[in-house]
XYZ file of C-alpha atoms in Angstrom:
704
model
C 0.000 0.000 0.000
C 1.343 3.440 -0.969
C -0.328 6.777 -0.303
C -0.415 9.002 -3.377
C -2.567 12.077 -2.611
C -5.089 13.608 -0.245
C -7.667 16.228 -1.233
C -9.500 18.302 1.383
C -12.512 20.503 0.736
C -13.917 22.583 3.609
C -12.575 20.032 6.096
C -12.201 21.520 9.593
C -9.830 24.527 9.473
C -8.972 23.897 5.807
C -11.235 26.386 4.042
C -11.763 25.770 0.343
C -9.946 23.006 -1.548
C -6.423 21.725 -0.867
C -4.460 19.043 -2.742
C -1.583 17.191 -1.069
C 0.871 14.937 -2.913
C 2.728 12.356 -0.806
C 6.337 11.303 -1.295
C 6.417 7.644 -2.290
C 9.479 6.978 -4.457
C 12.064 4.583 -3.076
C 14.640 6.462 -1.011
C 12.553 9.640 -0.809
C 9.356 8.364 0.768
C 8.892 10.678 3.775
C 6.311 13.471 3.788
C 6.509 16.139 6.498
C 3.827 18.567 7.686
C 4.786 21.415 10.038
C 2.163 23.283 12.050
C 1.664 24.675 15.492
C -1.144 23.601 17.819
C -4.491 24.667 16.417
C -3.303 24.712 12.810
C -4.972 21.409 11.933
C -2.454 18.648 12.700
C -5.018 16.415 14.407
C -7.604 17.393 11.783
C -5.205 16.110 9.122
C -4.831 12.790 10.950
C -8.612 12.489 11.264
C -9.058 13.205 7.555
C -7.562 9.780 6.772
C -9.736 7.833 9.216
C -12.935 9.707 8.351
C -12.371 9.183 4.637
C -11.622 5.458 4.942
C -13.849 4.432 7.867
C -16.060 7.414 8.806
C -14.312 7.307 12.177
C -12.691 10.150 14.141
C -11.233 10.952 17.528
C -13.349 12.361 20.346
C -13.171 16.035 19.423
C -14.660 15.398 15.957
C -17.892 13.605 16.838
C -20.543 16.126 15.767
C -21.285 16.883 12.118
C -20.677 20.572 12.815
C -17.175 19.732 14.095
C -16.136 18.333 10.707
C -17.059 21.313 8.537
C -15.037 24.446 8.043
C -16.807 27.103 10.125
C -16.103 29.913 7.684
C -17.797 27.903 4.921
C -20.798 27.337 7.170
C -21.045 31.034 8.072
C -20.664 32.101 4.439
C -23.659 30.016 3.368
C -26.815 32.125 3.212
C -30.355 31.130 4.137
C -31.812 28.667 1.654
C -28.327 27.673 0.418
C -26.145 24.613 0.948
C -22.633 23.279 0.546
C -20.422 20.203 0.737
C -17.373 18.924 2.591
C -15.143 16.240 1.033
C -12.044 14.212 1.802
C -10.528 12.129 -1.008
C -7.615 9.721 -0.556
C -5.786 8.052 -3.443
C -3.416 5.141 -2.906
C -1.945 2.111 -4.669
C -2.218 -1.453 -3.433
C -1.301 -4.788 -5.026
C -1.088 -3.253 -8.500
C -4.396 -1.400 -8.270
C -5.046 2.352 -8.059
C -7.632 3.140 -5.368
C -9.729 6.267 -5.002
C -11.785 6.684 -1.811
C -13.897 9.818 -1.405
C -16.252 10.500 1.476
C -18.435 13.596 1.401
C -21.156 15.214 3.468
C -23.584 17.944 2.468
C -25.237 20.600 4.589
C -28.007 23.127 4.093
C -29.168 26.276 5.884
C -32.945 26.695 5.854
C -34.787 29.991 5.445
C -34.725 30.534 9.226
C -30.943 30.101 9.341
C -30.891 26.630 10.956
C -28.256 24.181 9.691
C -28.990 20.563 8.788
C -26.488 17.881 7.773
C -27.009 14.901 5.469
C -25.483 11.487 6.057
C -21.946 10.980 4.804
C -21.657 9.383 1.354
C -18.899 7.041 0.145
C -17.609 6.927 -3.426
C -14.769 4.449 -3.961
C -13.233 2.643 -6.923
C -10.272 0.490 -7.947
C -8.541 0.744 -11.315
C -6.576 -2.333 -12.397
C -5.231 -2.999 -15.909
C -7.275 -0.094 -17.212
C -10.597 -1.352 -15.807
C -12.304 0.641 -13.033
C -14.732 -1.046 -10.635
C -16.713 0.555 -7.795
C -15.993 -0.556 -4.229
C -18.172 -1.007 -1.158
C -17.106 -0.117 2.380
C -16.160 -3.715 3.209
C -13.931 -3.848 0.116
C -12.117 -0.728 1.279
C -11.652 -2.340 4.691
C -10.278 -5.467 3.027
C -7.174 -3.404 2.224
C -6.848 -1.945 5.729
C -9.149 -3.557 8.324
C -11.086 -1.162 10.522
C -9.701 -2.590 13.749
C -6.146 -1.824 12.674
C -6.480 1.753 11.464
C -5.602 3.384 14.824
C -2.126 1.837 14.502
C -1.506 3.219 11.010
C -2.910 6.719 11.616
C -1.231 7.181 14.924
C -1.435 10.069 17.455
C 2.145 9.643 18.606
C 1.764 12.053 21.539
C 0.224 9.017 23.286
C 2.755 6.524 21.937
C 4.456 6.133 25.324
C 1.399 4.554 26.884
C 0.785 0.815 26.909
C -1.783 0.346 24.152
C -2.916 -2.981 25.584
C -4.272 -1.126 28.598
C -6.478 1.116 26.414
C -6.359 3.805 29.083
C -8.502 6.385 27.357
C -6.069 7.534 24.668
C -7.346 7.971 21.156
C -5.846 4.631 20.070
C -8.823 2.442 20.873
C -7.520 -1.003 20.014
C -5.454 -3.436 22.063
C -2.536 -5.362 20.653
C -4.440 -8.618 21.078
C -7.419 -7.294 19.129
C -5.065 -5.940 16.466
C -3.476 -9.372 15.991
C -6.884 -11.084 15.778
C -7.900 -8.567 13.129
C -4.629 -9.017 11.274
C -4.994 -12.811 11.242
C -8.678 -12.828 10.313
C -9.538 -14.793 13.457
C -13.110 -13.592 13.091
C -13.636 -16.018 10.191
C -12.769 -18.940 12.440
C -15.051 -17.522 15.104
C -17.922 -17.511 12.630
C -17.184 -21.125 11.687
C -17.287 -22.131 15.338
C -20.585 -20.287 15.766
C -22.104 -22.249 12.872
C -20.939 -25.591 14.286
C -22.103 -24.661 17.762
C -25.520 -23.721 16.429
C -25.836 -27.052 14.630
C -24.832 -29.051 17.694
C -26.984 -27.055 20.071
C -30.189 -26.746 18.011
C -30.381 -29.052 14.986
C -28.573 -32.222 16.049
C -29.930 -32.878 19.499
C -29.485 -36.507 20.635
C -32.650 -38.547 20.216
C -33.887 -40.336 23.272
C -33.265 -44.062 23.190
C -35.892 -46.394 24.655
C -35.476 -46.229 28.430
C -32.008 -44.787 28.076
C -32.094 -42.306 30.965
C -28.293 -42.260 31.213
C -28.046 -41.049 27.627
C -30.562 -38.345 28.276
C -28.789 -37.267 31.460
C -25.407 -37.193 29.654
C -26.911 -35.237 26.784
C -28.437 -32.692 29.143
C -25.141 -32.365 30.996
C -23.307 -31.845 27.701
C -25.884 -29.301 26.610
C -25.530 -27.352 29.861
C -21.738 -27.381 29.523
C -22.025 -26.268 25.904
C -24.501 -23.518 26.800
C -22.177 -22.232 29.512
C -19.230 -22.272 27.103
C -21.237 -20.668 24.284
C -22.586 -17.939 26.552
C -19.122 -17.177 27.883
C -17.586 -17.234 24.400
C -20.366 -15.013 23.057
C -19.789 -12.581 25.879
C -16.017 -12.644 25.352
C -16.578 -11.781 21.686
C -19.020 -9.009 22.546
C -16.988 -7.408 25.287
C -14.175 -5.916 23.137
C -16.754 -3.865 21.216
C -18.478 -2.856 24.445
C -15.127 -1.989 25.993
C -14.210 0.147 22.980
C -17.578 1.918 23.177
C -17.079 2.460 26.918
C -13.552 3.736 26.278
C -14.853 6.100 23.616
C -17.577 7.338 25.970
C -15.062 7.731 28.812
C -12.634 9.488 26.493
C -15.200 11.906 25.083
C -16.684 12.557 28.542
C -13.219 13.179 29.936
C -12.451 15.599 27.118
C -15.750 17.403 27.688
C -14.934 17.481 31.406
C -11.501 18.983 30.709
C -13.126 21.559 28.456
C -15.793 22.172 31.079
C -13.212 22.577 33.840
C -11.564 25.252 31.737
C -14.949 26.799 31.071
C -15.875 26.529 34.737
C -12.806 28.613 35.587
C -13.899 31.105 32.931
C -17.454 31.045 34.298
C -16.182 31.689 37.827
C -14.140 34.607 36.514
C -17.229 35.754 34.586
C -19.238 35.647 37.821
C -16.521 37.527 39.705
C -16.558 40.216 37.036
C -20.355 40.450 37.138
C -20.248 40.791 40.954
C -17.513 43.420 40.686
C -19.500 45.349 38.074
C -22.650 45.229 40.224
C -20.689 46.508 43.241
C -19.116 49.293 41.193
C -22.539 50.288 39.853
C -23.814 50.629 43.426
C -20.742 52.648 44.438
C -21.083 54.937 41.421
C -24.737 55.631 42.248
C -23.730 56.487 45.846
C -20.904 58.758 44.684
C -23.203 60.648 42.304
C -25.717 61.133 45.094
C -23.003 62.404 47.446
C -21.759 64.840 44.790
C -25.270 66.173 44.354
C -25.668 66.559 48.110
C -22.427 68.511 48.388
C -23.382 70.789 45.490
C -26.869 71.435 46.913
C -25.587 71.966 50.435
C -22.795 74.333 49.439
C -24.262 75.656 46.234
C -23.713 79.267 47.328
C -19.984 78.628 47.593
C -19.800 77.789 43.911
C -21.355 81.073 42.657
C -19.286 84.107 41.706
C -18.384 86.945 44.160
C -20.133 89.524 41.950
C -23.429 87.730 42.491
C -22.956 87.986 46.278
C -22.151 91.711 45.975
C -25.222 92.398 43.797
C -27.422 90.530 46.275
C -26.065 92.563 49.200
C -26.746 95.827 47.347
C -30.404 94.844 46.724
C -30.907 93.858 50.351
C -29.412 97.134 51.642
C -31.782 99.121 49.424
C -34.787 97.181 50.799
C -33.656 97.897 54.348
C -33.314 101.605 53.638
C -36.824 101.730 52.099
C -38.360 100.381 55.296
C -39.283 97.072 53.772
C -37.328 95.362 56.511
C -38.929 94.990 59.040
C -42.525 94.815 57.664
C -45.169 97.414 58.363
C -47.749 94.806 59.289
C -46.729 92.246 61.844
C -47.956 88.734 61.261
C -47.314 88.117 64.943
C -49.937 90.739 65.958
C -52.587 89.119 63.812
C -51.772 85.740 65.324
C -52.232 87.194 68.805
C -55.668 88.686 67.906
C -56.814 85.401 66.390
C -55.705 83.433 69.441
C -57.367 85.794 71.965
C -61.088 85.270 71.675
C -62.000 87.549 74.644
C -61.180 90.962 73.289
C -59.377 92.875 70.665
C -57.259 96.020 70.869
C -60.332 98.224 71.487
C -61.356 96.113 74.452
C -64.366 94.345 72.975
C -64.667 90.744 71.783
C -64.372 89.979 68.065
C -67.419 88.804 66.202
C -67.280 85.681 64.082
C -67.318 87.721 60.881
C -64.443 89.870 62.148
C -62.425 86.786 63.049
C -62.984 85.368 59.543
C -61.803 88.632 57.967
C -58.680 88.652 60.168
C -58.006 85.023 59.203
C -58.139 85.845 55.510
C -55.835 88.804 56.141
C -53.385 86.549 58.017
C -53.099 84.261 55.038
C -51.924 87.139 52.874
C -49.445 88.632 55.358
C -46.001 87.070 54.586
C -43.785 90.126 54.448
C -42.347 89.490 57.886
C -41.075 85.996 56.754
C -39.498 87.520 53.689
C -37.975 90.181 55.914
C -36.600 87.557 58.276
C -35.012 85.586 55.411
C -33.646 88.787 53.884
C -32.118 89.831 57.214
C -30.529 86.421 57.717
C -29.115 86.356 54.178
C -27.881 89.946 54.544
C -25.971 88.987 57.677
C -24.398 85.819 56.080
C -23.153 87.343 52.821
C -20.223 89.211 54.419
C -18.998 85.900 55.868
C -19.200 84.238 52.456
C -17.266 87.112 50.882
C -14.628 87.150 53.624
C -11.891 84.687 54.686
C -14.321 82.364 56.490
C -16.448 82.007 53.364
C -13.393 81.249 51.276
C -12.469 78.435 53.651
C -15.962 76.927 53.362
C -15.761 77.172 49.568
C -12.335 75.465 49.455
C -13.494 72.585 51.684
C -16.592 72.000 49.541
C -14.569 72.081 46.328
C -11.907 69.718 47.753
C -14.587 67.236 48.854
C -16.255 67.406 45.465
C -12.947 66.867 43.629
C -12.142 63.852 45.840
C -15.528 62.312 45.040
C -15.036 63.037 41.340
C -11.601 61.341 41.362
C -13.021 58.312 43.158
C -15.896 58.126 40.676
C -13.507 58.241 37.692
C -11.376 55.431 39.149
C -14.459 53.265 39.692
C -15.666 53.969 36.156
C -12.268 52.895 34.797
C -12.393 49.699 36.851
C -15.904 49.037 35.556
C -14.814 49.595 31.938
C -11.900 47.180 32.397
C -14.186 44.562 33.996
C -16.661 44.880 31.122
C -13.800 44.420 28.625
C -12.597 41.270 30.439
C -16.147 39.978 30.493
C -16.389 40.615 26.744
C -13.168 38.686 26.110
C -14.576 35.680 27.929
C -17.719 35.805 25.821
C -15.696 36.266 22.619
C -13.758 33.161 23.610
C -16.983 31.190 23.064
C -17.207 29.872 26.599
C -20.274 27.794 27.270
C -21.684 29.380 30.414
C -24.337 26.733 30.861
C -21.896 23.856 30.439
C -19.463 25.519 32.810
C -22.183 25.735 35.435
C -22.815 21.981 35.191
C -19.252 20.727 35.690
C -20.241 18.657 38.735
C -22.847 16.742 36.725
C -20.337 16.064 33.957
C -17.755 14.926 36.505
C -20.275 12.400 37.832
C -20.960 11.229 34.262
C -17.238 10.737 33.644
C -16.867 8.791 36.906
C -19.730 6.496 35.864
C -18.223 5.966 32.403
C -14.819 5.197 33.920
C -16.380 2.756 36.384
C -18.335 0.962 33.629
C -15.192 0.721 31.503
C -13.303 -0.851 34.430
C -16.115 -3.302 35.126
C -16.227 -4.409 31.488
C -12.467 -4.938 31.413
C -12.626 -6.954 34.644
C -15.472 -9.054 33.210
C -13.496 -9.666 30.011
C -10.402 -10.775 31.935
C -12.456 -13.054 34.185
C -14.393 -14.669 31.340
C -11.233 -15.094 29.269
C -9.730 -17.060 32.159
C -12.888 -19.143 32.565
C -13.251 -19.901 28.855
C -10.521 -22.567 28.817
C -12.047 -24.479 31.722
C -15.515 -24.249 30.199
C -14.236 -25.516 26.854
C -12.559 -28.474 28.558
C -15.794 -29.274 30.401
C -17.726 -29.021 27.124
C -15.355 -31.434 25.416
C -15.492 -33.931 28.299
C -19.276 -33.969 28.582
C -19.670 -34.077 24.794
C -17.339 -37.080 24.620
C -19.269 -38.906 27.339
C -22.545 -38.222 25.547
C -21.057 -39.504 22.265
C -20.078 -42.784 23.887
C -23.568 -43.340 25.211
C -25.146 -42.138 21.990
C -23.124 -44.634 19.939
C -24.818 -47.458 21.837
C -28.239 -46.339 20.715
C -29.044 -47.615 17.206
C -31.916 -45.150 16.823
C -29.593 -42.254 17.340
C -26.605 -43.590 15.398
C -26.909 -41.147 12.493
C -27.250 -38.178 14.801
C -24.342 -39.450 16.827
C -22.083 -39.760 13.784
C -22.986 -36.256 12.655
C -22.374 -34.855 16.096
C -19.083 -36.680 16.333
C -17.878 -35.217 13.037
C -18.960 -31.687 13.953
C -17.478 -31.957 17.439
C -14.200 -33.098 15.926
C -14.291 -30.191 13.466
C -15.041 -27.807 16.306
C -12.046 -29.053 18.265
C -9.796 -28.815 15.209
C -10.861 -25.270 14.346
C -10.518 -24.173 17.972
C -7.054 -25.717 18.157
C -6.069 -24.122 14.846
C -7.273 -20.760 16.117
C -5.148 -21.082 19.234
C -2.182 -22.324 17.217
C -2.435 -19.411 14.806
C -2.446 -16.879 17.640
C 0.369 -18.665 19.467
C 2.526 -18.901 16.357
C 1.639 -15.370 15.299
C 2.899 -14.198 18.666
C 6.319 -15.607 17.705
C 6.211 -13.754 14.369
C 5.146 -10.478 15.979
C 7.681 -10.731 18.803
C 10.475 -11.482 16.332
C 9.504 -8.565 14.087
C 9.073 -6.175 17.022
C 12.567 -6.959 18.260
C 14.106 -6.496 14.808
C 12.922 -2.915 15.023
C 13.411 -2.402 18.752
C 17.048 -3.480 18.733
C 17.764 -0.799 16.135
C 15.904 1.907 18.046
C 17.265 1.464 21.584
C 20.885 1.764 22.580
C 20.735 -0.925 25.257
C 20.551 -4.750 25.193
C 16.770 -4.695 25.649
C 14.200 -6.918 23.948
C 10.419 -7.153 24.020
C 8.596 -10.225 25.330
C 4.917 -10.755 24.487
C 2.598 -12.864 26.662
C -0.376 -14.836 25.327
C -2.538 -11.694 25.370
C 0.162 -9.758 23.478
C 0.955 -7.541 26.441
C 4.633 -6.792 26.467
C 7.472 -6.633 28.939
C 10.860 -5.127 28.248
C 13.662 -7.378 29.486
C 17.430 -7.196 29.547
C 18.622 -9.747 26.992
C 21.795 -10.461 28.966
C 19.914 -11.424 32.160
C 16.471 -12.242 30.663
C 14.889 -10.225 33.483
C 12.398 -7.349 33.284
C 14.020 -3.937 33.646
C 12.848 -0.471 34.519
C 12.879 1.629 31.377
C 12.384 5.267 30.488
C 9.263 6.659 28.875
C 11.244 7.036 25.636
C 12.142 3.332 25.673
C 8.495 2.399 26.310
C 7.475 4.674 23.441
C 10.002 3.010 21.139
C 8.624 -0.432 22.072
C 5.126 0.704 21.155
C 6.369 2.155 17.883
C 8.223 -1.104 17.171
C 4.900 -2.955 17.547
C 3.258 -0.536 15.108
C 6.132 -1.037 12.674
C 5.863 -4.827 13.054
C 2.172 -4.674 12.100
C 3.024 -2.562 9.063
C 5.614 -5.133 7.929
C 3.400 -8.175 8.594
C 0.273 -6.760 6.893
C 1.298 -7.745 3.339
C 2.579 -11.126 4.557
C -0.643 -12.047 6.393
C -2.763 -11.283 3.338
C -4.386 -14.699 2.939
C -5.828 -16.702 5.819
C -5.137 -20.029 4.136
C -1.398 -19.348 4.223
C -1.560 -18.775 7.983
C -2.083 -22.439 8.892
C 0.936 -23.795 10.771
C 2.736 -26.423 8.733
C 5.467 -27.545 11.042
C 8.847 -26.447 9.751
C 7.399 -24.736 6.672
C 6.484 -21.146 5.986
C 3.313 -21.033 8.043
C 2.504 -18.739 10.911
C 5.342 -18.784 13.395
C 7.974 -18.875 10.658
C 7.011 -15.757 8.727
C 9.112 -12.614 8.539
C 7.809 -9.137 7.913
C 8.360 -7.584 4.505
C 9.989 -4.126 4.949
C 9.729 -3.348 1.223
C 5.958 -3.965 1.060
C 5.162 -2.658 4.544
C 2.113 -0.441 4.954
C 2.616 3.329 5.379
C 2.178 4.981 8.767
C 0.973 8.519 9.505
C 2.433 9.815 12.792
C 1.144 12.933 14.542
C 3.790 14.592 16.798
C 6.191 11.602 16.619
C 8.923 13.289 18.660
C 6.725 14.163 21.631
C 7.597 11.045 23.706
C 11.352 11.227 23.044
C 14.245 13.211 24.410
C 16.964 14.755 22.270
C 19.045 11.581 21.814
C 16.193 9.240 20.918
C 14.518 11.849 18.696
C 17.652 12.116 16.554
C 18.094 8.318 16.555
C 14.463 7.842 15.551
C 14.900 10.253 12.629
C 18.056 8.550 11.462
C 16.495 5.068 11.411
C 12.961 5.889 10.223
C 13.724 5.700 6.461
C 15.151 2.193 6.940
C 12.285 0.964 9.122
C 9.371 1.687 6.782
C 9.108 2.318 3.042
C 6.667 5.253 3.416
C 5.889 7.534 6.364
C 4.042 10.783 6.970
C 5.231 12.940 9.880
C 3.105 15.750 11.319
C 5.311 17.873 13.590
C 5.241 21.097 15.578
C 7.641 23.913 14.683
C 9.775 23.189 17.757
C 10.251 19.569 16.536
C 11.731 20.586 13.176
C 15.153 20.574 14.828
C 15.019 16.744 14.865
C 14.556 16.496 11.085
C 18.152 17.415 10.277
C 19.243 13.964 9.085
C 16.072 13.627 7.003
C 16.695 16.868 5.090
C 20.456 16.723 4.528
C 22.418 15.145 1.706
C 22.064 14.931 -2.047
C 18.958 12.736 -1.863
C 17.339 13.400 1.515
C 14.615 10.931 2.622
C 12.053 13.743 2.851
C 10.492 13.944 -0.589
C 7.607 16.319 0.227
C 7.138 18.958 2.921
C 4.258 21.300 3.725
C 3.574 24.131 6.152
C 0.171 24.346 7.844
C -0.042 28.145 7.968
C -2.639 29.351 10.467
C -4.587 32.588 9.925
C -6.285 33.877 13.066
C -7.595 37.223 14.294
C -6.526 36.233 17.818
C -2.911 35.483 16.932
C -0.627 37.315 19.346
C 2.366 37.373 17.008
C 3.496 36.028 13.660
C 5.807 33.116 14.493
C 8.550 32.300 11.994
C 9.682 28.874 10.803
C 13.298 28.555 9.700
C 13.202 25.942 6.930
C 16.350 25.206 4.949
C 17.577 28.813 5.191
C 14.221 30.461 4.465
C 11.760 31.908 6.922
C 8.018 31.269 6.787
C 5.308 32.667 9.031
C 3.501 29.705 10.551
C 1.001 32.020 12.282
C -0.450 35.029 10.488
C -2.651 37.579 12.189
C -5.896 38.055 10.292
C -7.510 41.488 10.061
C -11.023 40.018 9.993
C -13.011 38.409 12.766
C -13.657 35.296 10.639
C -12.979 31.840 12.159
C -9.343 30.676 12.024
C -8.304 28.944 8.798
C -5.299 26.985 7.561
C -3.480 27.293 4.267
C -1.199 24.466 3.082
C 2.081 25.813 1.679
C 4.607 23.610 -0.101
C 8.130 23.789 1.371
C 11.338 23.179 -0.524
C 13.094 19.816 -0.072
């Protein structure tokens, strides 16, 4: 299998259409992509798996997650569009084209809807082109193996057989079963088991209670074995589903934890803004009070002088005090006995005096005028100046405090706006506790399923032995019954076939383990600088041992990562060898399973995302130096800071890197334009965009 090209159209951050040619010629078969986080490295890895299998990692589950957001936003109401990923490759002399597409439409109300993904695939061989179905695509690269060939290498240091929530959702044991086509033998066993359990029941001989008892015992043993085997076959799929659920829930929880922090900050800002609003209202009220209370201090001196002149003139004209005293009228109205002339007032006279009293206000005006006339000199003199200064100072202090609070409020509003512009999900952030409970449940279920699988796998051997023993006893008794002779012969033949197929299945796995272990160590010995080898147990879990002592050793994370990569490389080399199940059957000293070597020239290609992440400086450089010899075609997706490890792949007259591309990110939120130094030229790997459109990635060809 050789990758030839990849075409992307509105896939994730890749707006528009992009065509990528892979390096595939002998000696120059490495393709390198360089891009910083967020530029689409993981999206590129997912493009392969979505195109071939309609499968992605956790962050790409929703239809909306797959489409380029700018393309979605650009589509008007009543319009639609399409996203496509097309992969071309060669395999066994045929040219393959696999294209998966998905359409979307925005209705007249602006709501988006997404159609189901559509597959278009074909194979051209000797000039004839034939269409392919999904299962024919998977015949080239089985679905269960694709996580090993499109590999997120940032997780390469973890033990894949533990399936601890990383995006690689397949164990080594499952990978080997898929590689060997063990499922076909499983289906054969299911057919035989169905015939023995349902269609070829022993017929009751006359009075033969022992036969019936033996048959029932055999049937119970078979049922127990079948149920356990069925469950063992089901559990890997359930475990993978549980792992996917746990993984996606964990990712959502991590996102929610980040959002929860943003939500808490959002709440703090809202509380701060509310408090500042209350303070600002109080400050404004206090300013108004000061102005009202000392308003006279803020008028001009000429106004005071003019007022004093008017009041002096009124005093000189006899208007202060008044000619009619309101106090005298009050005294007459209060004294009912007599008036000034000595006689009592009549009711009519009292009413007239009351009306007169209502109109007599000159004395109040005179009193106010006198008081104001006496205060003005103080306001114009030194004492008044002091009062004016104190009022002005207090007002200026309040004004300064108000301005500071308004600035703090403006800053808080800006911070609040940034959080909202960052597309935080306030509702999801508020429900972090619920999501944490959901993750805990998913993790617990995943652990329970794994424990059940391990327990049933251990029990399966004992149950199979019991099935064989009880079946044999029933066959002996059945052979004595002439009426059941035909059924007995049929059962005997099927039971024998069942045993043979089961033994062949075990032999294939056992012998395959020898092939895989041998191939893994061919690679591992070249990668590590110590006398370490890999030992696989019957479940294909590995230990790293010191070859000189044959004892397990403590190893670094880099050495664990190299062992995992060696397993991936071994699969790639064995894939073309294990291409036909019939050739797998062990044939003693021949070329059957157990005596097969990987084929490095026909090995499958591997796409590695961030391959240098698990390694230190020494092993990164060693990995680069050996990679061209390990596999005939590789695709490396690296960060800018990992380019330093590509030196040996870029140097010389015919460097192994045959194609190189830059994933150039355009974003309005880019802080600075980072520069990539590539073979003496500088390229901006981050470009600040002047528009507020969603980030997008351009693919730029680099010189090699």
